[in-house]
XYZ file of C-alpha atoms in Angstrom:
405
model
C 30.491 21.975 -82.508
C 29.285 24.766 -84.790
C 32.862 25.572 -85.775
C 33.566 21.957 -86.737
C 30.393 21.815 -88.826
C 31.378 25.027 -90.585
C 34.802 23.601 -91.421
C 33.222 20.383 -92.685
C 30.788 22.269 -94.901
C 33.578 24.440 -96.296
C 35.618 21.339 -97.108
C 32.583 19.703 -98.709
C 31.938 22.809 -100.801
C 35.525 23.003 -102.048
C 35.820 19.286 -102.838
C 32.420 19.081 -104.570
C 33.293 22.110 -106.710
C 36.565 20.495 -107.786
C 35.087 17.085 -108.599
C 32.098 18.546 -110.440
C 34.334 20.820 -112.493
C 36.440 17.819 -113.560
C 33.472 15.514 -114.171
C 31.312 17.837 -116.269
C 34.185 18.915 -118.537
C 35.584 15.418 -119.195
C 34.221 13.881 -122.420
C 32.595 10.471 -122.497
C 33.255 8.773 -125.855
C 31.617 5.782 -127.513
C 33.071 4.076 -130.566
C 30.534 3.849 -133.416
C 31.161 0.826 -135.659
C 29.940 0.628 -139.228
C 27.467 -2.075 -140.124
C 30.329 -4.093 -141.664
C 32.830 -3.213 -138.953
C 33.873 -5.409 -136.030
C 33.345 -3.467 -132.763
C 36.453 -5.160 -131.389
C 38.500 -2.980 -133.745
C 37.617 0.085 -131.663
C 40.805 -0.162 -129.624
C 42.897 -0.251 -132.781
C 41.061 2.775 -134.174
C 41.956 4.710 -131.022
C 45.644 3.844 -131.223
C 46.533 4.082 -134.891
C 46.382 6.814 -137.502
C 45.610 10.505 -137.666
C 43.167 11.552 -134.933
C 40.961 14.592 -135.603
C 38.556 16.275 -133.184
C 35.564 17.537 -135.183
C 33.175 20.015 -133.548
C 30.324 22.142 -134.884
C 27.968 24.969 -133.931
C 29.903 26.646 -131.113
C 27.507 29.628 -131.357
C 29.853 32.198 -129.832
C 28.320 35.546 -128.905
C 31.409 37.783 -128.943
C 30.785 41.220 -127.448
C 27.046 40.449 -127.213
C 27.668 37.748 -124.595
C 25.800 38.243 -121.332
C 26.992 37.646 -117.786
C 26.118 33.922 -117.800
C 27.855 33.348 -121.140
C 30.985 35.241 -120.151
C 31.522 33.813 -116.664
C 29.885 30.412 -116.978
C 29.321 29.256 -120.579
C 32.692 30.424 -121.918
C 34.497 28.997 -118.904
C 33.087 25.516 -119.448
C 33.433 25.627 -123.238
C 37.113 26.384 -122.710
C 37.294 23.498 -120.220
C 35.578 21.243 -122.771
C 38.328 21.928 -125.295
C 41.132 21.641 -122.761
C 39.961 18.364 -121.192
C 39.090 16.867 -124.582
C 42.571 17.577 -125.929
C 44.238 16.334 -122.737
C 42.161 13.150 -122.594
C 41.904 12.201 -126.270
C 45.095 13.804 -127.631
C 43.872 14.577 -131.168
C 46.320 15.724 -133.821
C 44.139 18.590 -135.061
C 40.808 20.388 -134.577
C 38.096 20.998 -137.195
C 34.999 23.186 -136.616
C 32.172 22.693 -139.132
C 30.691 26.182 -139.165
C 28.341 28.304 -137.077
C 31.112 29.119 -134.624
C 29.325 32.464 -134.337
C 25.734 32.678 -133.081
C 24.823 35.822 -135.034
C 27.792 36.426 -137.282
C 25.728 37.267 -140.349
C 24.239 40.214 -138.451
C 27.604 41.608 -137.336
C 29.785 44.330 -138.781
C 33.483 43.632 -139.238
C 34.161 45.551 -136.047
C 31.740 43.319 -134.136
C 33.284 40.224 -135.732
C 36.665 40.898 -134.105
C 35.485 39.983 -130.542
C 34.025 36.718 -131.903
C 37.370 35.743 -133.441
C 39.165 36.730 -130.243
C 36.693 34.725 -128.184
C 37.326 31.634 -130.301
C 41.106 31.939 -129.929
C 40.707 32.549 -126.195
C 38.521 29.454 -125.775
C 40.962 27.065 -127.400
C 43.798 28.792 -125.527
C 47.131 26.980 -125.622
C 45.644 24.498 -128.110
C 46.064 27.159 -130.792
C 49.551 25.715 -131.390
C 47.952 22.594 -132.886
C 46.599 22.641 -136.468
C 42.970 23.721 -136.724
C 40.533 24.423 -139.545
C 37.249 26.329 -139.294
C 34.639 26.460 -142.064
C 31.706 28.833 -142.487
C 28.053 28.188 -141.666
C 24.818 30.026 -142.382
C 24.876 31.721 -138.981
C 28.349 33.015 -139.799
C 27.626 34.489 -143.242
C 23.815 34.472 -143.635
C 21.422 32.796 -146.045
C 21.176 33.390 -149.791
C 19.502 36.765 -149.427
C 22.280 37.971 -147.104
C 25.422 36.542 -148.731
C 28.087 39.221 -149.100
C 31.184 38.136 -151.039
C 33.299 40.844 -149.436
C 32.315 39.813 -145.903
C 32.954 36.131 -146.708
C 36.376 37.081 -148.080
C 37.166 39.148 -144.966
C 36.108 36.416 -142.500
C 37.949 33.759 -144.524
C 41.143 35.837 -144.423
C 41.058 35.584 -140.606
C 40.675 31.796 -140.576
C 43.490 29.440 -141.584
C 43.340 27.755 -144.971
C 40.204 29.372 -146.420
C 40.140 31.062 -149.816
C 38.036 34.069 -150.801
C 35.012 31.818 -151.484
C 35.191 30.232 -148.015
C 36.663 26.912 -149.216
C 39.876 25.204 -148.169
C 42.072 22.218 -149.011
C 44.893 20.862 -146.877
C 46.795 17.660 -146.236
C 47.670 15.941 -142.964
C 49.768 12.763 -142.933
C 49.023 12.091 -146.614
C 45.257 12.502 -146.058
C 43.603 15.230 -148.119
C 40.811 17.302 -146.572
C 38.503 19.537 -148.599
C 36.123 22.038 -147.019
C 33.413 23.702 -149.083
C 31.278 26.756 -148.500
C 28.074 24.707 -148.494
C 25.956 27.802 -147.761
C 26.755 29.091 -151.261
C 25.736 25.737 -152.775
C 22.174 26.295 -151.529
C 21.859 29.488 -153.523
C 21.123 30.274 -157.141
C 23.383 32.072 -159.579
C 25.933 33.979 -157.535
C 29.670 34.499 -157.632
C 30.282 32.561 -154.420
C 28.545 29.427 -155.683
C 30.496 29.512 -158.929
C 33.673 29.953 -156.878
C 32.808 26.803 -154.903
C 32.151 24.903 -158.140
C 35.575 25.927 -159.428
C 37.166 24.525 -156.275
C 35.276 21.234 -156.718
C 36.319 20.901 -160.359
C 39.927 21.782 -159.603
C 40.152 19.227 -156.790
C 38.411 16.615 -158.941
C 40.924 17.142 -161.728
C 43.854 17.000 -159.299
C 42.647 13.681 -157.850
C 41.976 12.172 -161.257
C 45.396 13.303 -162.487
C 47.064 11.794 -159.429
C 45.116 8.541 -159.449
C 45.124 7.901 -163.168
C 48.690 9.139 -163.691
C 47.487 11.433 -166.441
C 49.822 13.950 -167.974
C 49.847 17.427 -166.435
C 49.028 18.877 -169.849
C 45.414 17.890 -169.156
C 45.107 21.059 -167.101
C 45.812 23.233 -170.114
C 43.105 21.489 -172.145
C 40.445 21.793 -169.462
C 38.440 24.993 -169.286
C 36.477 25.541 -166.097
C 34.412 28.236 -167.761
C 33.082 25.845 -170.399
C 32.227 23.112 -167.897
C 30.462 25.222 -165.272
C 26.750 25.865 -165.438
C 23.851 26.598 -163.089
C 22.790 22.961 -163.519
C 25.985 21.596 -161.948
C 27.345 19.912 -165.103
C 30.425 17.747 -164.690
C 32.940 15.658 -166.587
C 32.962 11.882 -166.602
C 34.869 10.681 -163.549
C 36.590 7.295 -163.523
C 37.659 7.512 -159.869
C 36.439 4.765 -157.546
C 33.916 5.592 -154.852
C 35.705 6.565 -151.639
C 39.015 7.366 -153.347
C 38.655 11.146 -153.026
C 39.228 13.625 -150.182
C 37.727 13.807 -146.714
C 34.878 16.258 -147.281
C 34.009 18.890 -144.661
C 30.645 20.688 -144.916
C 28.362 22.752 -142.754
C 25.109 21.564 -144.383
C 24.539 17.795 -144.685
C 24.215 16.277 -148.137
C 20.770 15.544 -149.527
C 19.170 12.479 -147.841
C 17.755 10.947 -151.047
C 19.000 7.379 -151.325
C 20.563 7.608 -147.888
C 20.166 5.014 -145.139
C 21.335 4.840 -141.576
C 24.022 2.348 -140.694
C 22.227 1.594 -137.459
C 19.329 3.349 -135.729
C 21.316 3.265 -132.490
C 23.875 5.557 -134.084
C 21.442 8.459 -134.371
C 20.443 10.446 -131.319
C 17.402 12.585 -130.655
C 17.892 16.348 -130.729
C 17.896 17.989 -127.330
C 17.497 21.739 -127.646
C 17.774 23.601 -124.398
C 17.068 27.312 -124.501
C 15.883 30.326 -126.424
C 19.078 31.303 -128.240
C 18.428 28.526 -130.737
C 14.653 28.312 -130.788
C 13.986 25.566 -133.329
C 10.657 26.828 -134.665
C 11.951 30.393 -134.949
C 15.150 29.202 -136.615
C 13.311 27.131 -139.210
C 10.786 29.897 -139.965
C 13.503 32.515 -140.336
C 15.416 30.381 -142.817
C 12.270 29.418 -144.703
C 11.430 33.076 -145.127
C 14.557 33.738 -147.203
C 14.854 33.941 -150.946
C 16.548 31.721 -153.507
C 15.727 28.341 -155.025
C 16.964 26.242 -152.089
C 16.051 28.366 -149.072
C 13.526 25.812 -147.773
C 16.201 23.122 -147.596
C 18.585 22.360 -144.743
C 20.599 19.963 -146.853
C 22.749 20.400 -149.935
C 20.259 20.262 -152.891
C 19.941 16.943 -154.776
C 21.701 18.092 -157.949
C 24.607 19.610 -155.999
C 24.840 16.418 -153.908
C 25.106 14.257 -157.037
C 27.593 16.735 -158.480
C 29.796 16.412 -155.370
C 29.642 12.605 -155.411
C 30.451 12.451 -159.113
C 33.267 14.997 -159.032
C 34.965 14.169 -155.718
C 34.164 10.544 -154.749
C 34.714 11.544 -151.092
C 36.353 9.090 -148.726
C 33.981 10.188 -145.947
C 31.804 13.258 -145.337
C 31.496 15.249 -142.101
C 28.725 17.839 -141.764
C 27.151 19.977 -139.054
C 24.056 22.211 -138.878
C 21.620 19.497 -137.736
C 22.899 19.927 -134.125
C 22.622 16.148 -133.767
C 24.926 13.144 -134.156
C 24.078 10.624 -136.853
C 25.965 8.081 -138.952
C 24.704 7.518 -142.507
C 25.649 5.505 -145.540
C 24.695 6.919 -148.932
C 23.514 4.831 -151.843
C 26.993 4.613 -153.357
C 28.451 3.507 -150.002
C 29.843 6.899 -148.957
C 29.705 7.378 -145.206
C 28.425 10.665 -143.813
C 28.662 11.640 -140.158
C 26.691 14.621 -138.862
C 28.442 16.228 -135.910
C 26.437 17.421 -132.882
C 26.530 20.981 -131.607
C 29.229 21.729 -129.048
C 27.219 24.365 -127.229
C 24.747 24.487 -124.375
C 22.910 27.086 -126.447
C 21.898 24.326 -128.860
C 21.783 21.124 -126.811
C 21.401 20.057 -123.213
C 24.141 17.506 -123.975
C 26.770 19.049 -126.272
C 29.230 16.817 -128.035
C 31.701 16.298 -130.832
C 33.254 13.546 -132.932
C 36.700 11.976 -132.915
C 37.684 10.604 -136.326
C 40.717 8.331 -136.595
C 42.059 7.868 -140.125
C 43.850 4.533 -140.319
C 45.987 3.207 -143.175
C 43.890 2.456 -146.240
C 40.345 3.843 -146.287
C 39.284 2.830 -142.772
C 37.963 5.643 -140.571
C 37.118 5.042 -136.919
C 34.349 7.255 -135.503
C 33.749 7.971 -131.820
C 30.824 10.073 -130.604
C 31.836 12.071 -127.524
C 29.362 13.670 -125.115
C 30.020 16.422 -122.581
C 28.305 17.359 -119.337
C 24.628 18.265 -119.530
C 23.557 21.822 -118.878
C 20.687 20.567 -116.724
C 23.208 18.821 -114.451
C 25.175 22.045 -114.180
C 22.049 23.990 -113.235
C 21.114 21.441 -110.557
C 24.660 21.514 -109.216
C 24.723 25.315 -109.051
C 21.393 25.271 -107.203
C 22.767 22.790 -104.659
C 25.977 24.812 -104.408
C 24.021 27.958 -103.588
C 22.082 26.074 -100.906
C 25.322 24.795 -99.425
C 26.797 28.295 -99.373
C 23.661 29.590 -97.664
C 24.019 26.865 -95.069
C 27.637 27.888 -94.431
C 26.584 31.530 -94.098
C 23.774 30.514 -91.756
C 26.173 28.523 -89.573
C 28.576 31.456 -89.551
C 25.748 33.799 -88.617
C 24.602 31.510 -85.777
C 28.164 31.245 -84.480
C 28.593 35.005 -84.505
C 25.162 35.509 -82.951
C 25.982 33.023 -80.178
C 29.271 34.807 -79.472
C 27.532 38.179 -79.250
C 24.820 36.824 -76.964
C 27.413 35.288 -74.649
C 29.251 38.603 -74.534
C 26.013 40.438 -73.716
C 25.219 37.925 -70.990
C 28.607 38.504 -69.371
C 27.885 42.215 -69.243
């Protein structure tokens, strides 16, 4: 009887481990309609168009990772990516910054394990297009910004220029990523480099949309138009006719309203790596005119709207999912953290770009860390029970042998 119970417990242990591993790593996605969008269109959004998986705040530890991170956290983060790609079949991956937990504190030598860890986590998915932008945890706040370090990190990530910005096109859809950390700072070379990218992309879009002659480029001097006050040219582009904008910091909330309160979720911080009070205080203690802000400053926000007329904006940093509509109608989606270091329930966003300007948004959630902890606790108890049964069986055998003597 004891032997049969031991076999049953072993089978239960193996099967529960398999089913839990599949369940906790499989994303659960919910389509998020706009206020003027018919929810019945969700199925069409899932079928048609370019599908992009957008994640943020991976908070990788590199060589500083402890035992739990290396053999538990990294394992499940890799499973998250693998199951998400297998289930949802996106065409590309975008990470909105803070893929490193303490990148701004690392030397170049210490940065190498972080980059290797990222490539190892996405594994075979590396063959698909991906784009990673920089966050404040990657390159520091205004008092820590190092142009040479930004240039070095950018050179190891696809599509980024020396200022940490990037522009690329997928299926006739233009994406523009900006180093939003630099936009929070005062007069520095990186911020001016970002402004140059904005002006160049603005001019390219206006030239394309208006059919203007290419000679316009020769008559336009970036140096004369740039200023610390974010001056810009008159832009005749329609709202929403510009690129898909990718940022780490959200745009300024002035004049912004939620599409629906149900489309914003409460933050759920889980452990000490990202202690909210400590994080806020550390950032507030920095220097520079915008250090107390966790959004793009108002003047830079207006500058971006005026120059780029973005089709839609995706941002990270807030660690939370939310769907906003700005005063001019521009939609902004903040992407939740995809890390148990930041949330009990990590997640990401699937954006489907359909013909025209329509963009379908799905908020995807992954297994909760608290569920994983409970499961591990129960698993340990089950293993102890199996060991106890094995011990009792062995003890009974020994006692019977002694009795025969």
